[in-house]
Coordinates of C-alpha atoms (C1' of nucleotides) in Angstrom, one line a residue:
Chain M
X1 CA -16.5 -26.4 -26.9
X2 CA -16.1 -23.0 -25.5
X3 CA -18.7 -20.5 -24.5
X4 CA -18.1 -16.9 -25.6
X5 CA -17.0 -14.6 -22.8
X6 CA -19.6 -12.2 -24.1
X7 CA -22.2 -14.3 -22.4
X8 CA -20.8 -13.4 -19.0
X9 CA -20.6 -9.7 -20.0
X10 CA -24.2 -9.7 -21.3
X11 CA -25.6 -11.3 -18.2
X12 CA -23.8 -9.0 -15.8
X13 CA -25.0 -6.0 -17.8
X14 CA -28.5 -7.2 -18.0
X15 CA -28.5 -7.7 -14.2
X16 CA -27.2 -4.1 -13.8
X17 CA -29.8 -2.7 -16.2
X18 CA -32.5 -4.5 -14.1
X19 CA -31.5 -2.1 -11.3
X20 CA -31.8 1.0 -13.3
X21 CA -34.8 3.3 -12.7
X22 CA -37.7 2.3 -14.9
X23 CA -37.6 3.9 -18.3
X24 CA -34.1 5.2 -17.9
X25 CA -31.3 4.2 -20.2
X26 CA -27.6 3.5 -19.5
X27 CA -24.9 4.2 -22.0
X28 CA -22.6 1.4 -23.1
X29 CA -19.7 3.5 -21.7
X30 CA -21.4 3.4 -18.3
X31 CA -21.9 -0.4 -18.5
X32 CA -18.4 -1.0 -19.6
X33 CA -16.9 1.2 -16.9
X34 CA -18.8 -0.6 -14.2
X35 CA -17.0 -3.8 -15.0
X36 CA -13.9 -2.5 -16.7
X37 CA -14.7 -4.0 -20.1
X38 CA -13.5 -2.9 -23.5
X39 CA -16.2 -0.5 -24.6
X40 CA -16.1 -1.1 -28.3
X41 CA -16.2 -4.9 -28.0
X42 CA -19.0 -4.9 -25.4
X43 CA -20.9 -2.8 -27.9
X44 CA -21.0 -5.7 -30.3
X45 CA -22.7 -7.9 -27.7
X46 CA -25.1 -5.3 -26.6
X47 CA -26.0 -4.8 -30.2
X48 CA -26.7 -8.5 -30.6
X49 CA -28.9 -8.4 -27.5
X50 CA -30.8 -5.5 -28.9
X51 CA -31.3 -7.3 -32.2
X52 CA -32.6 -10.3 -30.4
X53 CA -35.2 -8.2 -28.5
X54 CA -33.7 -8.6 -25.1
X55 CA -32.5 -5.0 -24.9
X56 CA -34.0 -1.8 -26.3
X57 CA -31.5 0.8 -27.7
X58 CA -32.1 4.5 -27.8
X59 CA -29.8 6.7 -29.9
X60 CA -28.9 10.3 -29.5
X61 CA -28.3 12.4 -26.4
X62 CA -29.6 10.9 -23.2
X63 CA -29.7 7.6 -25.1
X64 CA -28.4 4.2 -24.1
X65 CA -29.8 0.7 -23.4
X66 CA -32.6 -0.5 -21.2
X67 CA -34.2 -3.9 -20.8
X68 CA -36.9 -4.5 -23.4
X69 CA -39.0 -6.4 -20.9
X70 CA -39.4 -6.7 -17.1
X71 CA -36.4 -8.6 -15.6
X72 CA -38.7 -11.4 -14.5
X73 CA -39.7 -12.0 -18.1
X74 CA -36.1 -12.3 -19.4
X75 CA -34.5 -15.7 -18.9
X76 CA -30.8 -16.4 -18.8
X77 CA -31.3 -18.5 -21.9
X78 CA -32.7 -15.5 -23.8
X79 CA -29.4 -13.7 -23.2
X80 CA -27.3 -16.7 -24.0
X81 CA -29.1 -17.3 -27.3
X82 CA -29.0 -13.6 -28.1
X83 CA -25.2 -13.7 -28.0
X84 CA -24.3 -17.2 -29.0
X85 CA -27.0 -17.6 -31.5
X86 CA -29.9 -20.1 -31.4
X87 CA -28.1 -22.9 -33.3
X88 CA -27.6 -26.1 -31.3
X89 CA -24.0 -27.0 -30.5
X90 CA -24.3 -30.5 -32.1
X91 CA -25.6 -31.1 -35.6
X92 CA -25.9 -34.8 -36.7
X93 CA -24.0 -35.3 -40.0
X94 CA -25.8 -38.6 -40.7
X95 CA -22.5 -40.4 -41.3
X96 CA -24.4 -43.7 -40.7
X97 CA -25.8 -43.3 -44.2
X98 CA -22.3 -43.1 -45.8
X99 CA -19.4 -45.4 -46.4
X100 CA -19.2 -49.2 -46.6
X101 CA -21.5 -49.5 -43.6
X102 CA -24.1 -47.2 -45.0
X103 CA -27.6 -47.7 -43.7
X104 CA -30.4 -47.4 -46.3
X105 CA -32.4 -44.1 -45.9
X106 CA -35.6 -46.0 -45.3
X107 CA -34.1 -47.2 -42.0
X108 CA -33.2 -43.7 -41.0
X109 CA -36.6 -42.2 -40.4
X110 CA -35.8 -41.9 -36.8
X111 CA -32.8 -39.9 -35.6
X112 CA -29.8 -42.0 -34.6
X113 CA -29.3 -42.7 -30.9
X114 CA -26.3 -40.4 -30.8
X115 CA -28.3 -37.5 -32.2
X116 CA -31.2 -38.1 -29.9
X117 CA -28.9 -38.3 -26.9
X118 CA -27.1 -35.1 -27.8
X119 CA -30.4 -33.3 -28.4
X120 CA -31.6 -34.5 -25.0
X121 CA -28.5 -33.3 -23.2
X122 CA -28.8 -29.9 -25.0
X123 CA -32.4 -29.7 -23.9
X124 CA -31.4 -30.3 -20.2
X125 CA -28.8 -27.6 -20.5
X126 CA -31.2 -25.1 -22.0
X127 CA -33.9 -26.0 -19.5
X128 CA -31.5 -25.3 -16.7
X129 CA -30.8 -21.8 -18.1
X130 CA -34.4 -21.1 -18.9
X131 CA -35.5 -21.7 -15.3
X132 CA -33.6 -18.6 -14.1
X133 CA -34.5 -15.0 -15.0
X134 CA -32.6 -11.8 -14.7
X135 CA -34.7 -10.9 -11.7
X136 CA -33.6 -14.1 -10.0
X137 CA -29.9 -13.1 -10.6
X138 CA -30.2 -9.8 -8.8
X139 CA -32.1 -11.5 -6.0
X140 CA -29.1 -13.7 -5.5
X141 CA -26.7 -10.8 -5.1
X142 CA -24.9 -10.7 -1.8
X143 CA -26.6 -8.6 0.9
X144 CA -26.3 -4.9 0.1
X145 CA -24.9 -5.2 -3.4
X146 CA -28.3 -4.7 -4.9
X147 CA -28.8 -1.3 -3.3
X148 CA -25.2 -0.2 -4.0
X149 CA -25.4 -1.2 -7.7
X150 CA -28.8 0.4 -8.0
X151 CA -27.4 3.6 -6.7
X152 CA -24.4 3.5 -9.0
X153 CA -26.5 2.7 -12.0
X154 CA -28.9 5.5 -11.1
X155 CA -26.0 8.0 -11.3
X156 CA -25.0 6.7 -14.7
X157 CA -28.5 6.6 -16.0
X158 CA -29.9 9.3 -18.2
Chain I
X1 CA -20.7 -22.5 -28.9
X2 CA -20.0 -25.3 -31.3
X3 CA -19.3 -28.9 -30.6
X4 CA -16.6 -30.5 -32.7
X5 CA -17.8 -32.9 -35.3
X6 CA -15.1 -35.3 -34.1
X7 CA -17.4 -36.1 -31.2
X8 CA -19.9 -37.7 -33.6
X9 CA -17.2 -39.6 -35.3
X10 CA -15.7 -40.8 -32.0
X11 CA -19.1 -42.0 -30.7
X12 CA -19.9 -43.9 -33.9
X13 CA -16.5 -45.5 -34.0
X14 CA -16.7 -46.5 -30.3
X15 CA -20.1 -48.1 -30.9
X16 CA -18.7 -50.0 -33.9
X17 CA -15.7 -51.1 -31.8
X18 CA -18.1 -52.4 -29.2
X19 CA -19.3 -54.9 -31.8
X20 CA -15.9 -56.2 -32.7
X21 CA -14.9 -59.7 -31.4
X22 CA -13.3 -59.4 -27.9
X23 CA -9.6 -58.7 -28.0
X24 CA -9.6 -58.0 -31.8
X25 CA -8.5 -54.6 -33.1
X26 CA -9.8 -52.6 -36.1
X27 CA -7.5 -50.4 -38.1
X28 CA -8.4 -46.7 -38.5
X29 CA -8.7 -47.3 -42.2
X30 CA -11.5 -49.8 -41.5
X31 CA -13.3 -47.4 -39.1
X32 CA -13.0 -44.5 -41.6
X33 CA -14.2 -46.6 -44.5
X34 CA -17.3 -47.7 -42.6
X35 CA -18.5 -44.1 -42.3
X36 CA -16.6 -42.6 -45.3
X37 CA -14.6 -40.3 -43.1
X38 CA -11.2 -38.7 -43.9
X39 CA -8.7 -41.3 -42.5
X40 CA -6.0 -38.9 -41.5
X41 CA -8.2 -36.5 -39.6
X42 CA -10.1 -39.3 -37.9
X43 CA -6.8 -40.6 -36.7
X44 CA -6.4 -37.4 -34.8
X45 CA -9.5 -38.0 -32.8
X46 CA -8.8 -41.7 -32.3
X47 CA -5.4 -40.7 -31.0
X48 CA -7.0 -38.4 -28.5
X49 CA -9.4 -41.1 -27.3
X50 CA -6.4 -43.5 -26.9
X51 CA -4.6 -40.9 -24.9
X52 CA -7.6 -40.3 -22.6
X53 CA -7.8 -44.1 -21.9
X54 CA -11.0 -44.8 -23.8
X55 CA -9.4 -46.7 -26.6
X56 CA -6.3 -49.0 -26.6
X57 CA -4.0 -48.7 -29.6
X58 CA -1.9 -51.6 -30.9
X59 CA 0.9 -50.7 -33.4
X60 CA 2.5 -52.9 -36.0
X61 CA 0.9 -55.5 -38.3
X62 CA -2.5 -56.8 -37.2
X63 CA -2.7 -53.7 -35.1
X64 CA -5.4 -51.2 -34.7
X65 CA -7.8 -49.9 -32.0
X66 CA -10.0 -51.7 -29.5
X67 CA -12.0 -50.4 -26.5
X68 CA -9.9 -50.0 -23.4
X69 CA -12.9 -51.2 -21.2
X70 CA -16.1 -53.0 -21.6
X71 CA -18.7 -51.0 -23.6
X72 CA -20.9 -50.8 -20.5
X73 CA -18.1 -49.1 -18.6
X74 CA -17.5 -46.3 -21.1
X75 CA -19.9 -43.4 -20.9
X76 CA -20.7 -41.0 -23.7
X77 CA -19.2 -38.3 -21.5
X78 CA -15.9 -40.1 -21.5
X79 CA -15.8 -39.9 -25.3
X80 CA -16.9 -36.3 -25.4
X81 CA -14.3 -35.2 -22.8
X82 CA -11.6 -37.3 -24.5
X83 CA -12.1 -35.3 -27.7
X84 CA -13.3 -31.9 -26.5
X85 CA -11.1 -31.8 -23.4
X86 CA -12.3 -31.8 -19.8
X87 CA -12.4 -27.9 -19.6
X88 CA -15.8 -26.5 -18.8
X89 CA -17.3 -24.3 -21.6
X90 CA -17.8 -21.4 -19.2
X91 CA -15.1 -19.9 -17.0
X92 CA -16.0 -17.0 -14.8
X93 CA -13.7 -14.0 -15.3
X94 CA -14.8 -12.4 -12.0
X95 CA -15.5 -9.1 -13.7
X96 CA -17.6 -8.1 -10.7
X97 CA -14.3 -7.4 -8.9
X98 CA -13.2 -4.9 -11.6
X99 CA -14.2 -1.5 -12.8
X100 CA -16.0 1.4 -11.0
X101 CA -18.5 -1.1 -9.5
X102 CA -15.8 -3.4 -8.2
X103 CA -16.9 -5.6 -5.3
X104 CA -14.3 -6.1 -2.6
X105 CA -12.6 -9.5 -2.6
X106 CA -13.8 -10.3 0.9
X107 CA -17.4 -10.2 -0.4
X108 CA -16.5 -12.7 -3.2
X109 CA -15.8 -15.8 -1.2
X110 CA -18.8 -17.4 -2.9
X111 CA -19.0 -17.7 -6.7
X112 CA -21.2 -15.2 -8.3
X113 CA -24.8 -16.2 -9.2
X114 CA -23.9 -16.3 -12.9
X115 CA -21.0 -18.6 -12.4
X116 CA -23.0 -20.9 -10.1
X117 CA -25.9 -21.0 -12.7
X118 CA -23.6 -21.8 -15.6
X119 CA -21.8 -24.5 -13.5
X120 CA -25.2 -26.1 -12.7
X121 CA -26.3 -26.1 -16.3
X122 CA -23.0 -27.7 -17.3
X123 CA -23.5 -30.3 -14.7
X124 CA -27.0 -31.1 -16.0
X125 CA -25.5 -31.5 -19.5
X126 CA -22.7 -33.7 -18.3
X127 CA -25.0 -35.8 -16.1
X128 CA -27.2 -36.4 -19.2
X129 CA -24.2 -37.6 -21.1
X130 CA -22.8 -39.7 -18.3
X131 CA -26.0 -41.6 -17.9
X132 CA -25.6 -43.3 -21.3
X133 CA -22.9 -45.8 -22.1
X134 CA -21.5 -47.1 -25.4
X135 CA -23.4 -50.4 -24.7
X136 CA -26.6 -48.4 -24.4
X137 CA -25.9 -46.9 -27.8
X138 CA -25.6 -50.2 -29.7
X139 CA -28.7 -51.4 -27.8
X140 CA -30.6 -48.6 -29.4
X141 CA -29.7 -49.5 -32.9
X142 CA -32.5 -50.2 -35.2
X143 CA -33.4 -54.0 -35.5
X144 CA -30.8 -56.0 -37.4
X145 CA -28.2 -53.2 -37.6
X146 CA -26.3 -54.6 -34.6
X147 CA -25.9 -58.0 -36.2
X148 CA -25.0 -56.5 -39.6
X149 CA -22.4 -54.1 -38.2
X150 CA -21.0 -56.9 -36.0
X151 CA -20.5 -59.0 -39.2
X152 CA -18.9 -56.1 -41.1
X153 CA -16.5 -55.2 -38.3
X154 CA -15.6 -58.8 -37.8
X155 CA -14.4 -58.9 -41.4
X156 CA -12.3 -55.7 -40.9
X157 CA -10.9 -56.9 -37.6
X158 CA -7.5 -58.4 -37.2
Chain B
dG1 C1' -41.8 36.9 -25.4
dG2 C1' -42.7 32.8 -28.2
dA3 C1' -42.1 29.8 -32.1
dT4 C1' -39.2 28.1 -35.6
dT5 C1' -35.2 26.6 -37.8
dG6 C1' -30.6 25.4 -38.4
dG7 C1' -26.6 23.7 -36.2
dT8 C1' -24.3 20.7 -33.0
dA9 C1' -23.1 17.2 -29.9
dC10 C1' -24.1 12.7 -28.6
dT11 C1' -25.6 7.8 -29.1
dC12 C1' -25.9 3.4 -31.3
dG13 C1' -25.2 0.5 -35.8
dG14 C1' -22.7 -1.9 -39.3
dA15 C1' -18.3 -2.7 -41.8
dT16 C1' -13.4 -3.7 -41.1
dA17 C1' -8.5 -6.0 -39.2
dT18 C1' -6.3 -9.4 -35.9
dT19 C1' -5.8 -13.6 -33.3
dA20 C1' -7.0 -18.3 -31.7
dC21 C1' -8.9 -22.7 -32.5
dG22 C1' -10.8 -26.4 -35.2
dT23 C1' -9.9 -28.7 -39.6
dG24 C1' -7.0 -31.2 -42.7
dT25 C1' -2.5 -33.4 -43.9
dC26 C1' 2.0 -35.3 -43.7
dC27 C1' 6.2 -37.9 -42.3
dG28 C1' 8.7 -40.5 -38.6
dA29 C1' 8.9 -44.2 -34.5
dG30 C1' 7.9 -48.8 -33.2
dT31 C1' 6.5 -53.8 -33.7
dA32 C1' 5.0 -58.4 -35.5
dT33 C1' 5.8 -60.8 -39.5
dT34 C1' 8.5 -63.2 -42.7
dC35 C1' 12.2 -64.7 -45.4
dT36 C1' 16.8 -66.4 -45.4
dA37 C1' 20.9 -68.5 -43.9
dG38 C1' 23.2 -71.4 -40.8
dG39 C1' 23.4 -75.5 -37.8
Chain E
dC1 C1' 14.3 -80.0 -40.6
dC2 C1' 14.8 -76.5 -36.9
dT3 C1' 16.5 -72.2 -35.2
dA4 C1' 18.4 -67.6 -35.2
dG5 C1' 18.8 -63.4 -37.3
dA6 C1' 18.0 -59.5 -40.0
dA7 C1' 15.2 -57.3 -43.4
dT8 C1' 10.5 -55.8 -44.3
dA9 C1' 6.0 -54.3 -44.3
dC10 C1' 2.5 -52.5 -41.6
dT11 C1' 0.4 -49.8 -37.8
dC12 C1' 0.0 -45.8 -34.8
dG13 C1' 2.1 -41.2 -32.9
dG14 C1' 3.4 -36.5 -33.1
dA15 C1' 4.6 -32.4 -35.9
dC16 C1' 3.2 -29.3 -39.8
dA17 C1' -0.3 -26.0 -43.1
dC18 C1' -5.0 -24.1 -43.9
dG19 C1' -9.8 -22.2 -43.1
dT20 C1' -13.3 -20.4 -40.2
dA21 C1' -15.0 -18.1 -36.2
dA22 C1' -14.3 -15.4 -32.0
dT23 C1' -11.9 -11.2 -30.6
dA24 C1' -10.9 -6.3 -31.0
dT25 C1' -11.6 -1.9 -33.3
dC26 C1' -13.0 1.9 -36.2
dC27 C1' -15.9 5.3 -38.7
dG28 C1' -20.6 6.4 -40.4
dA29 C1' -26.1 7.0 -39.7
dG30 C1' -29.6 8.8 -36.9
dT31 C1' -31.7 11.6 -33.0
dA32 C1' -32.5 14.9 -29.2
dC33 C1' -30.9 19.0 -27.6
dC34 C1' -29.7 23.9 -27.9
dA35 C1' -29.0 28.3 -29.6
dA36 C1' -29.9 31.9 -32.7
dT37 C1' -33.2 34.1 -35.4
dC38 C1' -37.6 35.8 -36.9
dC39 C1' -42.4 37.0 -36.0

DNA sequence: GGATTGGTACTCGGATATTACGTGTCCGAGTATTCTAGG
DNA sequence: CCTAGAATACTCGGACACGTAATATCCGAGTACCAATCC
């Protein structure tokens, strides 16, 4: 059970894009340089976020990425699912219906207790991530960092 | 983000062991046959659970596995951590301290908002799994299954 | 001087190698049993 | 008949291959800009 590091990159970049002037875009080189990330690999995750509808990509000169929606309308879960995929981490294999202790299918209309429990835990995790937006993240920056990053990203914007 | 299928196997086997007569052990062949699982691979996970102190292994003739503690004292989280490892799925790389937008270390005494959020979500997930024990799982069996499985495991026990 | 058209430089998008981890399997270490031999 | 001993069969434990997904990287597709040219 390991979460891709791309999630951290994507969240930091989304928070940074939230500080860019409205309508302006930031190149992936600018995003990668701000956090010293490998440009080519970061591109893969930015691409996934664009495909998921979290970011909007503009090609050509003066192109780059911008948030597809206002920061307050993008939840952390949106970014996580964009990068990790929407598939749940646990999928019940229904092993209770196999082997010498097989339970007849007519007794398996309800999901087994283990599946239900895992689904509930996953729901708690996702709810926790859904409750926070990108706008909340920048609001929780240390004092002064918001202004400084906004200035830096404004120089990199085009 | 994918959870090992061994978690499902381990939880089902733990629930089955909870129905075994007190003090008796069940061979891994018996556990695997009950759910039609590959014996050799299941052994790997049972071994991990034994190492984590969830199961107690007995070698030699009439050996096998039994729960190391009463079913009510073993949480689902214990089994999950025994198989998946106790490491959290998200580890902050502190990329905010790197690159052209690097934040000075003295401003990073507190974990960044992303790290705090991920830790909180992971806590919610673990709390959800910690709230349920193996005893709860067998209590949620469909009517009659508990008695039937108890009878089956009693025959396989030694 | 203004509009048009072709070229050019710049950006992202998808396809391609490399590495790490989960998956699957095997043989060796250790123990209770059991059979045999001696008293 | 009882006891001591060694052989034996059975169980788990750790070490060894394989497949899939995350990691890391490259080159091609598409667009806006710019310059040269024509009207």
